[in-house]
mmCIF file of C-alpha atoms in Angstrom:
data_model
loop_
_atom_site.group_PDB
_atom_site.id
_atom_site.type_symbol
_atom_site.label_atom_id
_atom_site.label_comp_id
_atom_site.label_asym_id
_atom_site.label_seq_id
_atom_site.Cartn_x
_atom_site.Cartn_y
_atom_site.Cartn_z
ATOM 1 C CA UNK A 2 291.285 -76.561 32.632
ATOM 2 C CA UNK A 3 288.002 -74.641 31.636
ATOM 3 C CA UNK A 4 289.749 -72.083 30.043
ATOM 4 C CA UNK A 5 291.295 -75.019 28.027
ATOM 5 C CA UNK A 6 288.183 -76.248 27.176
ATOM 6 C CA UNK A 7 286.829 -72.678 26.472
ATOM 7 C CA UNK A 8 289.281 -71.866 23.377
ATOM 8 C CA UNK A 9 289.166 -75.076 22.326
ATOM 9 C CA UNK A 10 285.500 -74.794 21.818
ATOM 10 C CA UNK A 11 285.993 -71.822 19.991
ATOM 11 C CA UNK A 12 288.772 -72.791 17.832
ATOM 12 C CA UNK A 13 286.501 -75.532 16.979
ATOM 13 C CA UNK A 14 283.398 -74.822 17.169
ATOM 14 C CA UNK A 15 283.145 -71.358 15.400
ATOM 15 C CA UNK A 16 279.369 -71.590 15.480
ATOM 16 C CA UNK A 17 278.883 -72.029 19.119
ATOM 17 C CA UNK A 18 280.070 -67.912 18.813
ATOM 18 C CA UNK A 19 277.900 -67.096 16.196
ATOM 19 C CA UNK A 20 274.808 -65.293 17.251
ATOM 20 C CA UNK A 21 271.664 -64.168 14.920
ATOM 21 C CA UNK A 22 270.457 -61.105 15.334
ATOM 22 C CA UNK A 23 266.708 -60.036 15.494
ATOM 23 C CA UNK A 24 265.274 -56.908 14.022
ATOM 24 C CA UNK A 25 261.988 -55.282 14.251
ATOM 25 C CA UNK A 26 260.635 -53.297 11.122
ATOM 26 C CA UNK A 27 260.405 -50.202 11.084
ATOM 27 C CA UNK A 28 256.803 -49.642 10.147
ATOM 28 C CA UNK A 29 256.778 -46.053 9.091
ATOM 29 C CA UNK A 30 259.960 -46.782 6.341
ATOM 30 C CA UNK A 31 258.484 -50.040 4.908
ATOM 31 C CA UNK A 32 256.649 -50.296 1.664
ATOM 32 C CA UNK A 33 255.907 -52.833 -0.485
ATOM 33 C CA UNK A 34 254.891 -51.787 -4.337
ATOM 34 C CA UNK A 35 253.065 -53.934 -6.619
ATOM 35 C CA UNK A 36 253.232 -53.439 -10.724
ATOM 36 C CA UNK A 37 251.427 -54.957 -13.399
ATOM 37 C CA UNK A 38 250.669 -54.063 -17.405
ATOM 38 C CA UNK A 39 246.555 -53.901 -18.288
ATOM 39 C CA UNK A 40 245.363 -52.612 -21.591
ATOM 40 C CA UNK A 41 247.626 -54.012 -24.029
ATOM 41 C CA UNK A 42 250.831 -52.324 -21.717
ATOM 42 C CA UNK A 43 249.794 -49.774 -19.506
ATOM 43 C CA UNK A 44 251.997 -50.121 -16.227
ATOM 44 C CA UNK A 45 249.746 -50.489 -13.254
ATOM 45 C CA UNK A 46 250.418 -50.145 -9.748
ATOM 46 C CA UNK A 47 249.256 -49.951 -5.844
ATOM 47 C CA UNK A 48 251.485 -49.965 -2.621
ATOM 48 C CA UNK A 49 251.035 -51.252 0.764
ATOM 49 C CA UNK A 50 252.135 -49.709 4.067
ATOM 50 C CA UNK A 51 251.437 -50.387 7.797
ATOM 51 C CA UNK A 52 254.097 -53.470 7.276
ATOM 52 C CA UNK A 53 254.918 -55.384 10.675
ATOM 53 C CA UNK A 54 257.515 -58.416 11.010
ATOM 54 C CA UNK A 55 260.801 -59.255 11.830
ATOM 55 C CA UNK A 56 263.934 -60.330 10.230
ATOM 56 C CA UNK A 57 266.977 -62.358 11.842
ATOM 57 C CA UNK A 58 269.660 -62.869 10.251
ATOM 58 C CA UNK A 59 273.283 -64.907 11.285
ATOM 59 C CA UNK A 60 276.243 -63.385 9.184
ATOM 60 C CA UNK A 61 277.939 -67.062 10.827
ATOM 61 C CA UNK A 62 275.086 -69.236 9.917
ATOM 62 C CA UNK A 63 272.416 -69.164 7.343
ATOM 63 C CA UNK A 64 270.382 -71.383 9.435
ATOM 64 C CA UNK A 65 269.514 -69.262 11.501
ATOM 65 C CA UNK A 66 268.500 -66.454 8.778
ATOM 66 C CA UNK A 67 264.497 -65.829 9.238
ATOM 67 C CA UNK A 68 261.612 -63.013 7.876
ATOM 68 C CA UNK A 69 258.322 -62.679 8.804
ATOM 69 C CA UNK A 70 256.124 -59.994 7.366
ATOM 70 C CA UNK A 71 252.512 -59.058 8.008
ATOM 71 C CA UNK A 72 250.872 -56.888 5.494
ATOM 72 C CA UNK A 73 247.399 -55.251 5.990
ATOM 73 C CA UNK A 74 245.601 -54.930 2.998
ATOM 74 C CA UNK A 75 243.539 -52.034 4.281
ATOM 75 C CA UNK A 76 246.854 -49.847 3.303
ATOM 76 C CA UNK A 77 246.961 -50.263 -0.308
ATOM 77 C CA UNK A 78 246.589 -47.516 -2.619
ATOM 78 C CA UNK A 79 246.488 -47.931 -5.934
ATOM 79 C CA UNK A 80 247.088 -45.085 -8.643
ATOM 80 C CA UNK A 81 243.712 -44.385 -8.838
ATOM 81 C CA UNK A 82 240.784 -44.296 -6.576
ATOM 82 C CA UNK A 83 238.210 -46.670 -8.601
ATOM 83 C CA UNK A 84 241.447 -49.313 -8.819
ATOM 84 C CA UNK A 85 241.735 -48.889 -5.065
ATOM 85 C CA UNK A 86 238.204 -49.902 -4.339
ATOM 86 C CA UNK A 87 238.609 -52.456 -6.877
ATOM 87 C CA UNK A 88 241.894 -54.495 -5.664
ATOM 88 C CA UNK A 89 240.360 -54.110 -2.104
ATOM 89 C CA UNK A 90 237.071 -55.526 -3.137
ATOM 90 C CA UNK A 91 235.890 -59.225 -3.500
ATOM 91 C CA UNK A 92 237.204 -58.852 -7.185
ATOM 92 C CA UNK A 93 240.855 -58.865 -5.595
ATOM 93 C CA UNK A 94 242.181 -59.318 -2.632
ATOM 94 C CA UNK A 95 238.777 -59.253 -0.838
ATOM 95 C CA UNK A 96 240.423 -56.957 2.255
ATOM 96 C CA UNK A 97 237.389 -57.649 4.329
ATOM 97 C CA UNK A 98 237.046 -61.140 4.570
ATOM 98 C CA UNK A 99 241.000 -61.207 4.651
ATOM 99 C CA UNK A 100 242.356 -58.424 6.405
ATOM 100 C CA UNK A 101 246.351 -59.707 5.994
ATOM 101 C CA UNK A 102 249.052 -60.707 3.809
ATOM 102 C CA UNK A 103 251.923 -62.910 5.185
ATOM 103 C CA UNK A 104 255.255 -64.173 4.097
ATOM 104 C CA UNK A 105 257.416 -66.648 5.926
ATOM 105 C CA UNK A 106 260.832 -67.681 5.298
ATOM 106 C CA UNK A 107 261.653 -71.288 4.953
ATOM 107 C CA UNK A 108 265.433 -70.554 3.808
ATOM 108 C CA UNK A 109 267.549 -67.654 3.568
ATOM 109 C CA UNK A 110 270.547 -68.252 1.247
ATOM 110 C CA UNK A 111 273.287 -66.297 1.136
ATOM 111 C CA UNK A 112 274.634 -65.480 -2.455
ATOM 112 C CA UNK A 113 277.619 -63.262 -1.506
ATOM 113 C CA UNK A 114 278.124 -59.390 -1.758
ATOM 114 C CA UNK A 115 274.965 -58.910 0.346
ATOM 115 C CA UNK A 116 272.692 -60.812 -1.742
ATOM 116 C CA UNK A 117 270.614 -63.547 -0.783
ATOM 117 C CA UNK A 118 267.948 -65.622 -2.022
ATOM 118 C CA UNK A 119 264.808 -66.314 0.234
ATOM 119 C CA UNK A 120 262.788 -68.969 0.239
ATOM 120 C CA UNK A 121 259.319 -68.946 1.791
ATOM 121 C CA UNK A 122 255.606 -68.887 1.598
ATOM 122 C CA UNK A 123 253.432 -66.294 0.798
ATOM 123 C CA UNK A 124 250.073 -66.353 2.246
ATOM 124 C CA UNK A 125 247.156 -64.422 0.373
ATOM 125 C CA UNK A 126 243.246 -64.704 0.721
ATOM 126 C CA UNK A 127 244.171 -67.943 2.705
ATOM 127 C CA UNK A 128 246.206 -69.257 -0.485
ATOM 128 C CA UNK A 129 249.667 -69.955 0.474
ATOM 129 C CA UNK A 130 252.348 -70.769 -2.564
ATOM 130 C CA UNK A 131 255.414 -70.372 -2.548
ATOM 131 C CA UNK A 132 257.825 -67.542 -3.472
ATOM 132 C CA UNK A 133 261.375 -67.024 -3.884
ATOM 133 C CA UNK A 134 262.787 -63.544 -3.367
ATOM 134 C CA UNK A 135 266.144 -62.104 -4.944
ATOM 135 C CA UNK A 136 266.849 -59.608 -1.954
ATOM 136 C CA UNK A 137 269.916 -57.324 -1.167
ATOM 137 C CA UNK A 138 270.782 -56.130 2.347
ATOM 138 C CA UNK A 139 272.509 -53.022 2.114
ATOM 139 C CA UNK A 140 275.881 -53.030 5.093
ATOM 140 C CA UNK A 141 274.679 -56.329 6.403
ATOM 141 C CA UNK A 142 276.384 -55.326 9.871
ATOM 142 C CA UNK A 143 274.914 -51.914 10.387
ATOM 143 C CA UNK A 144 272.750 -51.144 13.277
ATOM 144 C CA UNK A 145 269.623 -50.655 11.214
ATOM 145 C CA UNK A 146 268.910 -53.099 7.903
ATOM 146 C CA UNK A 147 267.832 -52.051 4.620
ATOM 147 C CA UNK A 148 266.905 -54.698 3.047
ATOM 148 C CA UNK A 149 265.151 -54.742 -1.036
ATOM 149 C CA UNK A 150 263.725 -57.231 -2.508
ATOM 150 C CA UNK A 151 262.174 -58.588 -5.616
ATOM 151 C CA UNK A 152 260.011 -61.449 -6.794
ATOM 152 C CA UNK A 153 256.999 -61.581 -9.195
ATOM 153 C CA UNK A 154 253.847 -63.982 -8.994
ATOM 154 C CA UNK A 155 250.823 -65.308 -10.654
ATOM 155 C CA UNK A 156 247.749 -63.664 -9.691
ATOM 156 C CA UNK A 157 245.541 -66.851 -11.124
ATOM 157 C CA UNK A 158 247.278 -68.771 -8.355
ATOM 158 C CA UNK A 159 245.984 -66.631 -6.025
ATOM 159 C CA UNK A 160 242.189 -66.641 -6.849
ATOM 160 C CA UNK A 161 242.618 -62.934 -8.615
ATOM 161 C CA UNK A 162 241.716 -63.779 -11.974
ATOM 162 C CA UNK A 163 239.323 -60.956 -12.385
ATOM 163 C CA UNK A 164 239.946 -59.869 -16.026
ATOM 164 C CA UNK A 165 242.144 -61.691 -17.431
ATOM 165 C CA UNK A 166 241.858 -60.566 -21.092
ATOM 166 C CA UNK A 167 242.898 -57.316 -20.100
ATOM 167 C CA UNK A 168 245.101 -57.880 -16.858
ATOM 168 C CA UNK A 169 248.225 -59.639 -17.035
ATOM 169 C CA UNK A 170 248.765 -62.293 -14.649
ATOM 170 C CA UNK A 171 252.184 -61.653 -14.056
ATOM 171 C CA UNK A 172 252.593 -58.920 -10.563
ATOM 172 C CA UNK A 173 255.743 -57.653 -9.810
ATOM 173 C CA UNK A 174 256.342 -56.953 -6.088
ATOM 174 C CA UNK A 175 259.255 -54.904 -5.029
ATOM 175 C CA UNK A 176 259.581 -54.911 -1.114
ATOM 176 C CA UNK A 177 261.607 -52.222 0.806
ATOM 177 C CA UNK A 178 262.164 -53.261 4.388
ATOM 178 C CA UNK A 179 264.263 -51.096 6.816
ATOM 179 C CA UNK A 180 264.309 -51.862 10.289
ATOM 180 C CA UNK A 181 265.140 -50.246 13.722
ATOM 181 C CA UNK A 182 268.195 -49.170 14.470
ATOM 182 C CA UNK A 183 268.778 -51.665 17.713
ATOM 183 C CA UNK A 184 268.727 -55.297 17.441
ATOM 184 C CA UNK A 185 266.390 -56.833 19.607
ATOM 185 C CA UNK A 186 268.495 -59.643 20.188
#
């Protein structure tokens, strides 16, 4: 009789199967690289390492889909030493008084063919607004997940409107997550 029960559940129930799985990233192979034109064009950039989180995702269940990324500001590196000081100053991103950048998921939505859309917030200089990132997750049942991802925000809307005449607004942020090689889950 419980066996009865048992493929029933599962013949119905496909979900009750289904298990997310939970990775840790991998620190040392996680960057995140911010662009933006100054100076009538000029490309711009800096880069952030030292990038702590976790991602889970269910290949059964979107629901369950979840990232959570910490980003110390104390990493970033800009493409120039003078630009560093500045973006980590109180001009920018003020890395003192706010040591971290976060971004939590409210929604991962699968698009097909590895992509997915994310939905969360993302939390800078105590500002949280929210963000939606195109991302790809390269062999979404290997051990280890690479996942890229895209979005671009408005640095106004963060308090960062240091020089606007000759800063666009607009920042570009590419992420590059991989993770370990072993679930945790």
């Amino acid at each position: 009789m419980l066996r009865r029960l048992v493929i029933v559940l599962v013949l119905v129930c496909p979900w009750a199967i289904a298990a997310p799985k939970s990775y840790i990233i991998d620190t040392d192979n996680t960057a995140i690289r911010l662009s933006w034109h100054a100076f009538g064009g000029i490309l711009s950039w800096a880069t952030f390492s030292g990038v702590t989180g976790a991602v889970t995702l269910n290949p059964e269940n979107d629901v369950d889909d979840h990232i959570h990324v910490t980003i110390p500001v104390a990493t970033l590196v800009a493409s120039n030493k003078l630009l560093t000081w500045q973006l980590k100053s109180d001009m920018f991103f003020e890395s003192e008084r706010y040591p971290t950048i976060e971004f939590t998921s409210s929604r991962v939505a699968a698009q097909g063919d590895g992509r997915f859309r994310v939905f969360g917030t993302l939390t800078v200089r105590n500002i949280a607004r929210p963000v939606i990132l195109e991302a790809i997750v390269k062999d979404p049942r290997a051990q280890a997940l690479t996942l890229d991802a895209t979005t671009a925000i408005s640095r106004a809307s963060y308090g960062m409107d240091k020089f606007a005449l000759v800063v666009d607004d607009r920042i570009t942020i590419a992420i590059a997550i991989k993770t370990n090689d072993v679930p945790s889950s």
